[in-house]
Amino acid sequence: MQSWKNTLYFLYAGWLYMENENYLRTLKEGLRIELKESGKKIPDSLYDTYSSFSNTEGGTIYLGIKEGKLNTIVGISNPEEQKKALISTLHSKKTSYCSISDEDVQIIDVNGKKIIRFVVKEAPLGAKPVYIDGNLSKSYQRIGDGDFLMSEDEIASLLLRKKGTGFDVLPNYLDLDETNIDKESLGEFRKEVNEANSNNSFRDLNDHDFLYRIGALTKANGKEVLKNGAVLFFGQQSDISQICPNYFLDYQENFSGKTRWDNRIASDDYSFNANLFNFFRLVSSNLIQRLPKPFNAKDGVANMNGKDVKRSVIEGMVNAITNCDFSSLPGIVIKRTYDNVAFINSGDIPVGIKQAIEGGVTNPLNKNIMNYFRLLQVSDRAGSGIPSIFEMCRSYGFLKPILAVESNPKRTTLIIHFAQLNQKTPHYTEKMEILSYLNAHPEGASTEELSKQIGMKKSSTSTIVTELLLTNLVKTNGKKTKGKRYFISDNGE
């Protein structure tokens, strides 16, 4: 995550930008910021950065600034010429995808020196990977403050998502054979499908026809083959490891806080046939135990008997599985504590973090696996899973969930916190505002910053923050007074 100093504040009114010299001199390169000194022509490395920003989260490139402890505004002698060349080159198929307009490339005057500010938008999923010079291997991604070539596996993963078929498009289907399907898993799955859908049309089908109807079987080279998603969901662990060497599932439970974990279910301990269905059944029954019960009517909260909390936790697990890139590590890692549950999966969020939270759009990486969960009625594939989790936490006064994507290794983390603040909690409004502010500012905040945020004196703010510290909702950087900052507690890491 970048500090707030790397966030560009501008007023959109005829594209009137508020950058000043002091801001630009203290600006640091990071995930979404790149500084280039430039010369009389566009540096070739700009296109590497354009590719990496397009494939990651977007970003801003400044031309005419030399990075240093304090940056030097060197300026550009021919800004109009370079702006024209930049737009022309990008539109002339230098890169595989271009959506820039004249407004994205701005010339800014900084005390008489001209610099170029170039805003690069994140490319839509259908355009990724964005590469340069017509060479797919020149696909870059942004990691920290650098541009790095993607691996063959990372490029392949994006191409799979572009086709919308996820893991099932890989050319290593298994021939349909009795030994390729775990009969016990399939039998239990069918039983649960029948319980969830009493009038389903699959009830009287034999196993072979049932697999066809749910999209688990297909034909290739004149033979019936199991799709890879079906092997992961219903198959034998030995077959799963053949088609997916990096396949790994891990559930860690720690309520005591005295050991690394009190209970663990992992695919590499061979205590069970670790296909996705068996893992889901075992872990889901553990996840919904000992959930918080903030359902007393006297607290002003509707009594839902915990159903919405349980459903949200299961939704979190389904979201991790259906969006996991099983071709890379860490696979699926779930960490359950008394305070929270963290879901970690390889890969990013196909629709992006903002759209995932807003809801209404769904594009799971593993669509067939999502269909299997739909048959169990634990997912509706309407793009409402993540929004429902956020809404559940809001309605009970839980800390806002954390949804984040890391670049190296590429993984997604969703953390659902169970610490509750209700309407009768002293300074409830101020505490929720502080938690919301800290959640949006991962670099932390000082007491002075928080006091300005909630409009109270520093002494009163300090008391409120101390109460949050005692509930483990907030942590510090360990400093006594000078330089002391507060952060959202994150027991899921």
Short mmCIF file of C-alpha atoms in Angstrom, two decimals:
data_model
loop_
_atom_site.label_atom_id
_atom_site.label_comp_id
_atom_site.label_asym_id
_atom_site.label_seq_id
_atom_site.Cartn_x
_atom_site.Cartn_y
_atom_site.Cartn_z
CA MET A 1 0.00 0.00 0.00
CA GLN A 2 1.20 3.54 -0.72
CA SER A 3 1.30 6.34 1.78
CA TRP A 4 -1.16 9.17 1.50
CA LYS A 5 1.70 11.32 0.19
CA ASN A 6 1.66 9.21 -2.96
CA THR A 7 -2.04 9.88 -3.49
CA LEU A 8 -2.68 12.63 -6.02
CA TYR A 9 -5.19 15.19 -4.88
CA PHE A 10 -6.62 17.17 -7.71
CA LEU A 11 -9.68 19.25 -8.45
CA TYR A 12 -11.46 18.17 -11.59
CA ALA A 13 -12.58 21.48 -12.99
CA GLY A 14 -11.19 21.87 -16.44
CA TRP A 15 -8.42 19.47 -15.30
CA LEU A 16 -6.94 21.99 -12.88
CA TYR A 17 -4.26 20.01 -11.02
CA MET A 18 -3.10 20.99 -7.57
CA GLU A 19 0.48 19.69 -7.75
CA ASN A 20 3.01 22.13 -6.41
CA GLU A 21 6.79 22.03 -6.31
CA ASN A 22 6.98 20.86 -2.71
CA TYR A 23 4.61 17.97 -3.41
CA LEU A 24 6.55 16.89 -6.49
CA ARG A 25 9.92 17.19 -4.75
CA THR A 26 8.80 14.86 -1.94
CA LEU A 27 6.91 12.39 -4.18
CA LYS A 28 8.35 8.86 -4.01
CA GLU A 29 8.16 6.04 -6.50
CA GLY A 30 5.88 3.20 -5.52
CA LEU A 31 3.22 0.82 -6.74
CA ARG A 32 1.38 3.60 -8.61
CA ILE A 33 3.99 6.33 -9.00
CA GLU A 34 6.95 6.45 -11.45
CA LEU A 35 9.39 9.33 -11.92
CA LYS A 36 11.50 9.64 -15.09
CA GLU A 37 14.09 12.29 -15.85
CA SER A 38 13.55 12.13 -19.64
CA GLY A 39 15.56 14.10 -22.20
CA LYS A 40 14.66 15.34 -25.64
CA LYS A 41 12.68 12.19 -26.38
CA ILE A 42 10.45 9.72 -24.54
CA PRO A 43 12.61 7.16 -22.67
CA ASP A 44 12.07 3.57 -23.87
CA SER A 45 11.54 2.44 -20.26
CA LEU A 46 8.29 4.42 -20.16
CA TYR A 47 6.58 1.72 -22.21
CA ASP A 48 7.70 -0.97 -19.76
CA THR A 49 6.05 1.08 -17.02
CA TYR A 50 2.95 1.61 -19.16
CA SER A 51 2.67 -2.19 -19.51
CA SER A 52 3.21 -2.80 -15.78
CA PHE A 53 0.71 -0.14 -14.65
CA SER A 54 -1.86 -1.44 -17.17
CA ASN A 55 -1.46 -4.99 -15.88
CA THR A 56 -1.52 -4.06 -12.19
CA GLU A 57 -3.52 -1.21 -10.62
CA GLY A 58 -2.84 1.70 -12.94
CA GLY A 59 -0.62 4.61 -11.94
CA THR A 60 0.91 7.97 -12.80
CA ILE A 61 4.17 8.59 -14.68
CA TYR A 62 5.92 11.95 -14.28
CA LEU A 63 8.42 12.96 -16.98
CA GLY A 64 10.96 15.65 -16.15
CA ILE A 65 11.59 14.74 -12.50
CA LYS A 66 14.84 13.20 -11.23
CA GLU A 67 14.33 11.06 -8.15
CA GLY A 68 16.41 11.75 -5.06
CA LYS A 69 16.17 12.35 -1.33
CA LEU A 70 14.48 15.50 -2.54
CA ASN A 71 13.48 15.15 -6.18
CA THR A 72 14.87 17.59 -8.75
CA ILE A 73 12.45 19.24 -11.17
CA VAL A 74 14.64 19.12 -14.28
CA GLY A 75 11.81 19.83 -16.70
CA ILE A 76 11.42 19.02 -20.39
CA SER A 77 12.64 21.32 -23.16
CA ASN A 78 10.08 20.12 -25.75
CA PRO A 79 6.96 19.05 -23.79
CA GLU A 80 4.43 19.54 -26.61
CA GLU A 81 6.54 17.45 -28.97
CA GLN A 82 6.99 14.68 -26.41
CA LYS A 83 3.28 14.63 -25.53
CA LYS A 84 2.37 14.26 -29.19
CA ALA A 85 4.99 11.52 -29.69
CA LEU A 86 3.79 9.61 -26.63
CA ILE A 87 0.14 9.55 -27.68
CA SER A 88 1.03 8.75 -31.29
CA THR A 89 3.38 5.89 -30.36
CA LEU A 90 0.93 4.24 -27.99
CA HIS A 91 -1.82 4.40 -30.59
CA SER A 92 0.46 2.96 -33.29
CA LYS A 93 0.45 -0.52 -31.74
CA LYS A 94 3.61 -0.09 -29.72
CA THR A 95 1.57 -1.78 -27.02
CA SER A 96 -1.11 -4.46 -27.31
CA TYR A 97 -3.73 -2.22 -25.70
CA CYS A 98 -4.18 1.53 -25.56
CA SER A 99 -7.05 3.60 -24.22
CA ILE A 100 -5.33 6.92 -23.51
CA SER A 101 -6.86 10.24 -24.43
CA ASP A 102 -5.47 13.74 -24.61
CA GLU A 103 -6.64 14.42 -21.04
CA ASP A 104 -4.52 11.57 -19.69
CA VAL A 105 -1.30 13.34 -20.75
CA GLN A 106 -0.97 16.78 -19.19
CA ILE A 107 1.81 19.38 -19.37
CA ILE A 108 2.32 21.06 -16.00
CA ASP A 109 4.24 24.24 -15.30
CA VAL A 110 6.32 24.10 -12.12
CA ASN A 111 7.91 27.50 -11.50
CA GLY A 112 8.69 27.93 -15.18
CA LYS A 113 9.77 24.35 -15.84
CA LYS A 114 7.52 22.03 -17.83
CA ILE A 115 6.89 18.42 -16.83
CA ILE A 116 4.51 15.79 -18.21
CA ARG A 117 2.02 13.96 -16.05
CA PHE A 118 0.77 10.74 -17.68
CA VAL A 119 -2.10 8.86 -16.05
CA VAL A 120 -2.21 5.15 -16.95
CA LYS A 121 -5.45 3.32 -16.26
CA GLU A 122 -5.57 -0.33 -15.27
CA ALA A 123 -6.53 -2.34 -18.37
CA PRO A 124 -9.76 -4.32 -18.36
CA LEU A 125 -9.44 -8.06 -17.80
CA GLY A 126 -10.13 -8.78 -21.46
CA ALA A 127 -7.09 -6.75 -22.52
CA LYS A 128 -4.58 -8.29 -20.12
CA PRO A 129 -1.75 -8.99 -20.35
CA VAL A 130 -0.75 -5.70 -21.95
CA TYR A 131 2.60 -6.23 -23.71
CA ILE A 132 4.93 -4.18 -25.90
CA ASP A 133 6.51 -4.53 -29.35
CA GLY A 134 4.08 -7.30 -30.32
CA ASN A 135 5.91 -9.69 -27.99
CA LEU A 136 3.76 -11.45 -25.38
CA SER A 137 6.85 -12.24 -23.32
CA LYS A 138 7.29 -8.47 -22.83
CA SER A 139 4.38 -8.32 -20.41
CA TYR A 140 5.31 -6.38 -17.29
CA GLN A 141 3.79 -6.10 -13.83
CA ARG A 142 4.35 -3.55 -11.07
CA ILE A 143 5.90 -4.88 -7.87
CA GLY A 144 6.80 -2.23 -5.31
CA ASP A 145 8.48 0.58 -7.24
CA GLY A 146 9.76 -1.53 -10.12
CA ASP A 147 8.63 -3.00 -13.45
CA PHE A 148 9.18 -6.76 -13.73
CA LEU A 149 8.57 -9.18 -16.56
CA MET A 150 5.77 -11.63 -15.92
CA SER A 151 6.55 -15.31 -15.75
CA GLU A 152 5.10 -17.73 -18.29
CA ASP A 153 2.68 -19.00 -15.64
CA GLU A 154 1.49 -15.47 -14.83
CA ILE A 155 0.93 -14.70 -18.51
CA ALA A 156 -0.90 -18.02 -18.98
CA SER A 157 -3.13 -17.26 -16.00
CA LEU A 158 -4.18 -13.91 -17.49
CA LEU A 159 -4.86 -15.51 -20.86
CA LEU A 160 -7.09 -18.09 -19.17
CA ARG A 161 -9.05 -15.35 -17.49
CA LYS A 162 -9.38 -13.50 -20.77
CA LYS A 163 -11.05 -16.59 -22.26
CA GLY A 164 -13.30 -16.79 -19.22
CA THR A 165 -12.62 -20.47 -18.65
CA GLY A 166 -10.07 -20.37 -15.85
CA PHE A 167 -8.32 -23.52 -14.82
CA ASP A 168 -10.52 -25.74 -17.01
CA VAL A 169 -8.89 -24.64 -20.26
CA LEU A 170 -5.49 -26.17 -19.45
CA PRO A 171 -4.69 -29.07 -21.83
CA ASN A 172 -4.33 -31.84 -19.26
CA TYR A 173 -7.78 -33.33 -18.88
CA LEU A 174 -8.01 -36.81 -17.38
CA ASP A 175 -9.78 -39.61 -19.22
CA LEU A 176 -13.05 -40.56 -17.56
CA ASP A 177 -12.28 -43.56 -15.42
CA GLU A 178 -13.80 -44.89 -12.22
CA THR A 179 -10.51 -44.31 -10.40
CA ASN A 180 -10.40 -40.63 -11.39
CA ILE A 181 -13.51 -39.79 -9.38
CA ASP A 182 -13.76 -40.18 -5.63
CA LYS A 183 -17.05 -42.05 -5.46
CA GLU A 184 -17.57 -41.15 -1.83
CA SER A 185 -17.11 -37.44 -2.55
CA LEU A 186 -19.45 -37.55 -5.53
CA GLY A 187 -22.06 -39.49 -3.52
CA GLU A 188 -21.98 -36.98 -0.65
CA PHE A 189 -22.12 -34.09 -3.11
CA ARG A 190 -25.19 -35.52 -4.82
CA LYS A 191 -26.83 -36.11 -1.45
CA GLU A 192 -26.28 -32.49 -0.44
CA VAL A 193 -27.47 -31.23 -3.82
CA ASN A 194 -30.70 -33.20 -3.40
CA GLU A 195 -31.19 -31.77 0.10
CA ALA A 196 -30.59 -28.23 -1.13
CA ASN A 197 -32.75 -28.67 -4.26
CA SER A 198 -35.59 -31.05 -3.46
CA ASN A 199 -37.08 -30.86 -6.98
CA ASN A 200 -33.86 -30.90 -9.01
CA SER A 201 -33.82 -32.68 -12.36
CA PHE A 202 -30.55 -34.49 -11.53
CA ARG A 203 -31.95 -36.76 -8.84
CA ASP A 204 -32.58 -39.86 -10.98
CA LEU A 205 -29.51 -39.61 -13.25
CA ASN A 206 -26.66 -42.07 -13.00
CA ASP A 207 -23.26 -40.65 -12.02
CA HIS A 208 -22.03 -40.47 -15.62
CA ASP A 209 -25.04 -38.47 -16.84
CA PHE A 210 -25.02 -36.35 -13.69
CA LEU A 211 -21.41 -35.29 -14.37
CA TYR A 212 -22.38 -34.36 -17.92
CA ARG A 213 -25.35 -32.32 -16.80
CA ILE A 214 -23.35 -30.26 -14.31
CA GLY A 215 -20.59 -29.55 -16.84
CA ALA A 216 -17.90 -31.73 -15.27
CA LEU A 217 -17.44 -33.87 -18.39
CA THR A 218 -16.53 -32.91 -21.92
CA LYS A 219 -15.07 -34.51 -25.04
CA ALA A 220 -11.54 -34.14 -26.40
CA ASN A 221 -10.06 -36.08 -29.31
CA GLY A 222 -13.10 -38.32 -29.39
CA LYS A 223 -12.79 -39.32 -25.72
CA GLU A 224 -14.77 -38.42 -22.63
CA VAL A 225 -12.60 -36.44 -20.26
CA LEU A 226 -13.03 -34.82 -16.88
CA LYS A 227 -12.54 -31.09 -16.79
CA ASN A 228 -9.74 -29.99 -14.51
CA GLY A 229 -12.13 -28.19 -12.17
CA ALA A 230 -14.04 -31.45 -11.72
CA VAL A 231 -10.83 -33.31 -10.85
CA LEU A 232 -10.00 -30.67 -8.22
CA PHE A 233 -13.53 -30.83 -6.81
CA PHE A 234 -14.37 -34.55 -6.92
CA GLY A 235 -11.11 -36.25 -7.84
CA GLN A 236 -8.37 -38.28 -6.21
CA GLN A 237 -5.53 -36.37 -4.61
CA SER A 238 -2.95 -38.28 -6.64
CA ASP A 239 -4.57 -37.11 -9.88
CA ILE A 240 -4.92 -33.55 -8.58
CA SER A 241 -1.19 -33.34 -7.87
CA GLN A 242 -0.43 -34.53 -11.42
CA ILE A 243 -2.43 -31.83 -13.18
CA CYS A 244 -1.74 -29.17 -10.54
CA PRO A 245 1.67 -29.61 -8.82
CA ASN A 246 1.23 -26.42 -6.71
CA TYR A 247 -2.18 -27.46 -5.34
CA PHE A 248 -2.26 -26.71 -1.61
CA LEU A 249 -5.05 -26.28 0.93
CA ASP A 250 -4.50 -25.23 4.53
CA TYR A 251 -6.86 -24.43 7.41
CA GLN A 252 -5.36 -23.25 10.70
CA GLU A 253 -7.39 -22.73 13.85
CA ASN A 254 -6.02 -20.94 16.90
CA PHE A 255 -8.28 -19.96 19.77
CA SER A 256 -5.77 -20.29 22.61
CA GLY A 257 -3.06 -17.98 21.24
CA LYS A 258 -0.48 -20.20 22.91
CA THR A 259 0.64 -22.19 19.89
CA ARG A 260 0.95 -21.70 16.15
CA TRP A 261 -2.37 -23.52 15.80
CA ASP A 262 -4.70 -25.61 17.94
CA ASN A 263 -6.15 -27.50 14.99
CA ARG A 264 -5.05 -27.81 11.38
CA ILE A 265 -6.47 -29.38 8.22
CA ALA A 266 -4.01 -29.43 5.34
CA SER A 267 -3.86 -31.19 1.99
CA ASP A 268 -0.28 -32.33 2.55
CA ASP A 269 -0.91 -34.40 5.69
CA TYR A 270 -2.78 -37.09 3.69
CA SER A 271 -5.25 -37.69 6.53
CA PHE A 272 -8.08 -37.41 3.99
CA ASN A 273 -8.55 -37.28 0.23
CA ALA A 274 -7.98 -33.54 -0.11
CA ASN A 275 -10.15 -32.59 -3.06
CA LEU A 276 -11.97 -29.25 -2.83
CA PHE A 277 -15.32 -30.73 -1.84
CA ASN A 278 -13.90 -32.73 1.07
CA PHE A 279 -11.84 -29.75 2.22
CA PHE A 280 -14.91 -27.51 2.02
CA ARG A 281 -17.02 -29.93 4.08
CA LEU A 282 -14.39 -30.38 6.78
CA VAL A 283 -13.41 -26.74 7.09
CA SER A 284 -16.87 -25.18 6.81
CA SER A 285 -18.09 -27.20 9.80
CA ASN A 286 -15.14 -25.86 11.83
CA LEU A 287 -15.47 -22.28 10.60
CA ILE A 288 -19.01 -21.82 11.87
CA GLN A 289 -18.20 -23.06 15.37
CA ARG A 290 -17.65 -20.49 18.14
CA LEU A 291 -18.73 -17.57 15.99
CA PRO A 292 -19.70 -14.43 17.94
CA LYS A 293 -23.34 -14.09 18.94
CA PRO A 294 -24.10 -10.36 18.95
CA PHE A 295 -27.80 -10.99 18.61
CA ASN A 296 -29.40 -9.70 21.81
CA ALA A 297 -32.47 -7.62 21.08
CA LYS A 298 -31.61 -5.27 23.95
CA ASP A 299 -28.54 -4.17 21.99
CA GLY A 300 -30.78 -2.97 19.21
CA VAL A 301 -29.61 -5.67 16.81
CA ALA A 302 -32.05 -7.98 15.04
CA ASN A 303 -31.83 -11.59 16.22
CA MET A 304 -30.80 -13.62 13.17
CA ASN A 305 -29.60 -16.64 15.21
CA GLY A 306 -26.18 -16.20 13.67
CA LYS A 307 -27.31 -17.28 10.21
CA ASP A 308 -26.06 -14.20 8.42
CA VAL A 309 -22.66 -14.37 10.14
CA LYS A 310 -22.32 -18.05 9.27
CA ARG A 311 -23.32 -17.43 5.69
CA SER A 312 -20.81 -14.60 5.35
CA VAL A 313 -17.99 -16.81 6.62
CA ILE A 314 -18.93 -19.55 4.15
CA GLU A 315 -19.18 -16.94 1.37
CA GLY A 316 -15.63 -15.87 2.19
CA MET A 317 -14.39 -19.44 1.78
CA VAL A 318 -16.28 -19.97 -1.49
CA ASN A 319 -14.92 -16.67 -2.83
CA ALA A 320 -11.34 -17.77 -2.07
CA ILE A 321 -11.77 -21.17 -3.74
CA THR A 322 -13.57 -19.97 -6.86
CA ASN A 323 -11.03 -17.20 -7.51
CA CYS A 324 -7.90 -19.14 -6.59
CA ASP A 325 -5.18 -19.63 -9.17
CA PHE A 326 -4.38 -23.24 -8.27
CA SER A 327 -1.41 -23.27 -10.60
CA SER A 328 0.60 -21.16 -8.16
CA LEU A 329 1.30 -20.95 -4.43
CA PRO A 330 0.16 -20.29 -1.71
CA GLY A 331 -3.08 -21.94 -2.89
CA ILE A 332 -5.76 -21.64 -0.20
CA VAL A 333 -4.82 -20.65 3.36
CA ILE A 334 -7.52 -20.00 5.97
CA LYS A 335 -6.65 -18.74 9.44
CA ARG A 336 -9.34 -18.77 12.13
CA THR A 337 -8.95 -17.09 15.50
CA TYR A 338 -11.40 -15.96 18.13
CA ASP A 339 -11.19 -12.41 16.76
CA ASN A 340 -11.30 -12.99 13.01
CA VAL A 341 -11.01 -15.28 10.03
CA ALA A 342 -8.60 -14.63 7.17
CA PHE A 343 -9.01 -16.15 3.70
CA ILE A 344 -5.91 -16.07 1.50
CA ASN A 345 -5.82 -17.38 -2.06
CA SER A 346 -3.36 -17.27 -4.94
CA GLY A 347 -4.21 -14.76 -7.65
CA ASP A 348 -6.02 -11.45 -7.69
CA ILE A 349 -9.65 -10.34 -7.97
CA PRO A 350 -10.80 -10.58 -11.61
CA VAL A 351 -13.26 -7.69 -11.35
CA GLY A 352 -11.04 -5.55 -9.11
CA ILE A 353 -11.39 -4.64 -5.42
CA LYS A 354 -13.73 -1.67 -5.92
CA GLN A 355 -16.16 -3.59 -8.13
CA ALA A 356 -16.06 -6.65 -5.84
CA ILE A 357 -17.14 -4.51 -2.87
CA GLU A 358 -19.81 -2.68 -4.87
CA GLY A 359 -21.14 -5.98 -6.24
CA GLY A 360 -23.40 -6.71 -9.20
CA VAL A 361 -20.61 -8.06 -11.42
CA THR A 362 -19.09 -11.51 -11.15
CA ASN A 363 -16.31 -13.14 -13.12
CA PRO A 364 -14.86 -16.00 -11.05
CA LEU A 365 -11.65 -17.55 -12.28
CA ASN A 366 -12.99 -21.08 -11.79
CA LYS A 367 -16.48 -20.88 -13.25
CA ASN A 368 -17.25 -24.61 -13.17
CA ILE A 369 -16.22 -24.83 -9.53
CA MET A 370 -18.51 -21.88 -8.84
CA ASN A 371 -21.34 -23.82 -10.52
CA TYR A 372 -20.78 -26.76 -8.17
CA PHE A 373 -21.12 -24.45 -5.17
CA ARG A 374 -24.28 -22.97 -6.68
CA LEU A 375 -25.79 -26.44 -6.77
CA LEU A 376 -25.10 -26.65 -3.03
CA GLN A 377 -26.81 -23.25 -2.69
CA VAL A 378 -23.84 -21.71 -0.89
CA SER A 379 -23.23 -19.16 -3.65
CA ASP A 380 -25.61 -17.34 -5.99
CA ARG A 381 -23.04 -16.07 -8.53
CA ALA A 382 -24.75 -12.71 -8.62
CA GLY A 383 -21.72 -10.75 -7.51
CA SER A 384 -23.29 -10.26 -4.07
CA GLY A 385 -21.00 -12.40 -1.91
CA ILE A 386 -18.42 -9.75 -0.95
CA PRO A 387 -21.01 -6.93 -0.58
CA SER A 388 -23.09 -9.15 1.74
CA ILE A 389 -20.02 -9.72 3.93
CA PHE A 390 -19.39 -5.98 4.19
CA GLU A 391 -23.07 -5.32 4.92
CA MET A 392 -23.20 -8.01 7.64
CA CYS A 393 -20.18 -6.46 9.39
CA ARG A 394 -21.67 -2.98 9.13
CA SER A 395 -25.03 -4.07 10.54
CA TYR A 396 -23.45 -5.60 13.66
CA GLY A 397 -20.84 -2.95 14.22
CA PHE A 398 -17.94 -5.25 13.34
CA LEU A 399 -14.75 -3.72 12.06
CA LYS A 400 -14.91 -3.17 8.32
CA PRO A 401 -13.53 -6.23 6.46
CA ILE A 402 -10.14 -5.98 4.82
CA LEU A 403 -9.94 -6.92 1.14
CA ALA A 404 -6.49 -6.56 -0.40
CA VAL A 405 -4.36 -7.86 -3.25
CA GLU A 406 -0.58 -8.30 -3.03
CA SER A 407 1.71 -8.48 -6.03
CA ASN A 408 4.61 -10.69 -4.99
CA PRO A 409 3.49 -13.38 -4.67
CA LYS A 410 0.16 -12.48 -6.25
CA ARG A 411 -2.48 -13.27 -3.67
CA THR A 412 -5.80 -11.99 -2.34
CA THR A 413 -6.61 -11.62 1.35
CA LEU A 414 -10.08 -11.17 2.86
CA ILE A 415 -10.26 -10.69 6.63
CA ILE A 416 -13.55 -10.70 8.53
CA HIS A 417 -13.19 -9.27 12.04
CA PHE A 418 -15.63 -10.23 14.81
CA ALA A 419 -14.79 -7.52 17.34
CA GLN A 420 -18.02 -5.64 17.88
CA LEU A 421 -18.92 -2.10 18.71
CA ASN A 422 -22.64 -1.57 19.24
CA GLN A 423 -24.69 1.58 19.58
CA LYS A 424 -24.37 1.55 23.39
CA THR A 425 -20.57 1.45 23.32
CA PRO A 426 -19.17 4.70 24.76
CA HIS A 427 -18.06 7.04 21.97
CA TYR A 428 -19.39 4.54 19.41
CA THR A 429 -19.56 7.08 16.56
CA GLU A 430 -16.05 8.38 17.18
CA LYS A 431 -14.61 4.87 17.48
CA MET A 432 -16.21 3.74 14.24
CA GLU A 433 -14.89 6.87 12.52
CA ILE A 434 -11.37 6.19 13.82
CA LEU A 435 -11.50 2.56 12.72
CA SER A 436 -12.80 3.54 9.31
CA TYR A 437 -10.04 6.14 8.95
CA LEU A 438 -7.29 3.70 9.98
CA ASN A 439 -8.70 1.04 7.68
CA ALA A 440 -8.43 3.50 4.77
CA HIS A 441 -4.93 4.62 5.82
CA PRO A 442 -2.74 1.52 6.26
CA GLU A 443 0.27 3.78 6.93
CA GLY A 444 -1.35 4.58 10.28
CA ALA A 445 -2.17 7.85 11.99
CA SER A 446 -1.03 9.89 14.98
CA THR A 447 -3.25 11.01 17.84
CA GLU A 448 -3.18 14.51 16.39
CA GLU A 449 -4.40 13.28 12.99
CA LEU A 450 -7.17 11.24 14.61
CA SER A 451 -8.27 14.14 16.81
CA LYS A 452 -8.69 16.31 13.72
CA GLN A 453 -10.64 13.50 12.03
CA ILE A 454 -13.20 13.16 14.83
CA GLY A 455 -13.17 16.81 15.91
CA MET A 456 -12.14 16.23 19.54
CA LYS A 457 -9.25 17.34 21.75
CA LYS A 458 -6.06 15.26 21.72
CA SER A 459 -6.58 14.21 25.35
CA SER A 460 -10.11 12.91 24.65
CA THR A 461 -8.96 11.22 21.46
CA SER A 462 -6.12 9.55 23.36
CA THR A 463 -8.62 8.07 25.84
CA ILE A 464 -10.81 6.72 23.04
CA VAL A 465 -7.82 5.20 21.23
CA THR A 466 -6.66 3.57 24.49
CA GLU A 467 -10.07 1.87 24.77
CA LEU A 468 -9.68 0.58 21.20
CA LEU A 469 -6.21 -0.72 22.09
CA LEU A 470 -7.68 -2.68 24.99
CA THR A 471 -10.20 -4.36 22.66
CA ASN A 472 -7.38 -5.35 20.24
CA LEU A 473 -9.04 -3.42 17.44
CA VAL A 474 -6.07 -1.09 17.17
CA LYS A 475 -2.32 -1.56 17.57
CA THR A 476 0.67 0.82 17.72
CA ASN A 477 4.12 0.89 16.15
CA GLY A 478 5.62 0.36 19.60
CA LYS A 479 6.95 3.89 20.08
CA LYS A 480 6.33 5.64 23.38
CA THR A 481 5.40 9.20 22.43
CA LYS A 482 7.32 10.84 19.57
CA GLY A 483 6.52 9.10 16.30
CA LYS A 484 3.80 6.94 17.84
CA ARG A 485 1.22 5.87 15.28
CA TYR A 486 -1.88 3.72 15.39
CA PHE A 487 -2.93 1.01 12.97
CA ILE A 488 -5.77 -1.42 12.41
CA SER A 489 -5.03 -4.69 14.20
CA ASP A 490 -4.61 -7.54 11.75
CA ASN A 491 -4.55 -10.89 13.51
CA GLY A 492 -5.11 -12.71 10.24
CA GLU A 493 -1.61 -12.17 8.94
#
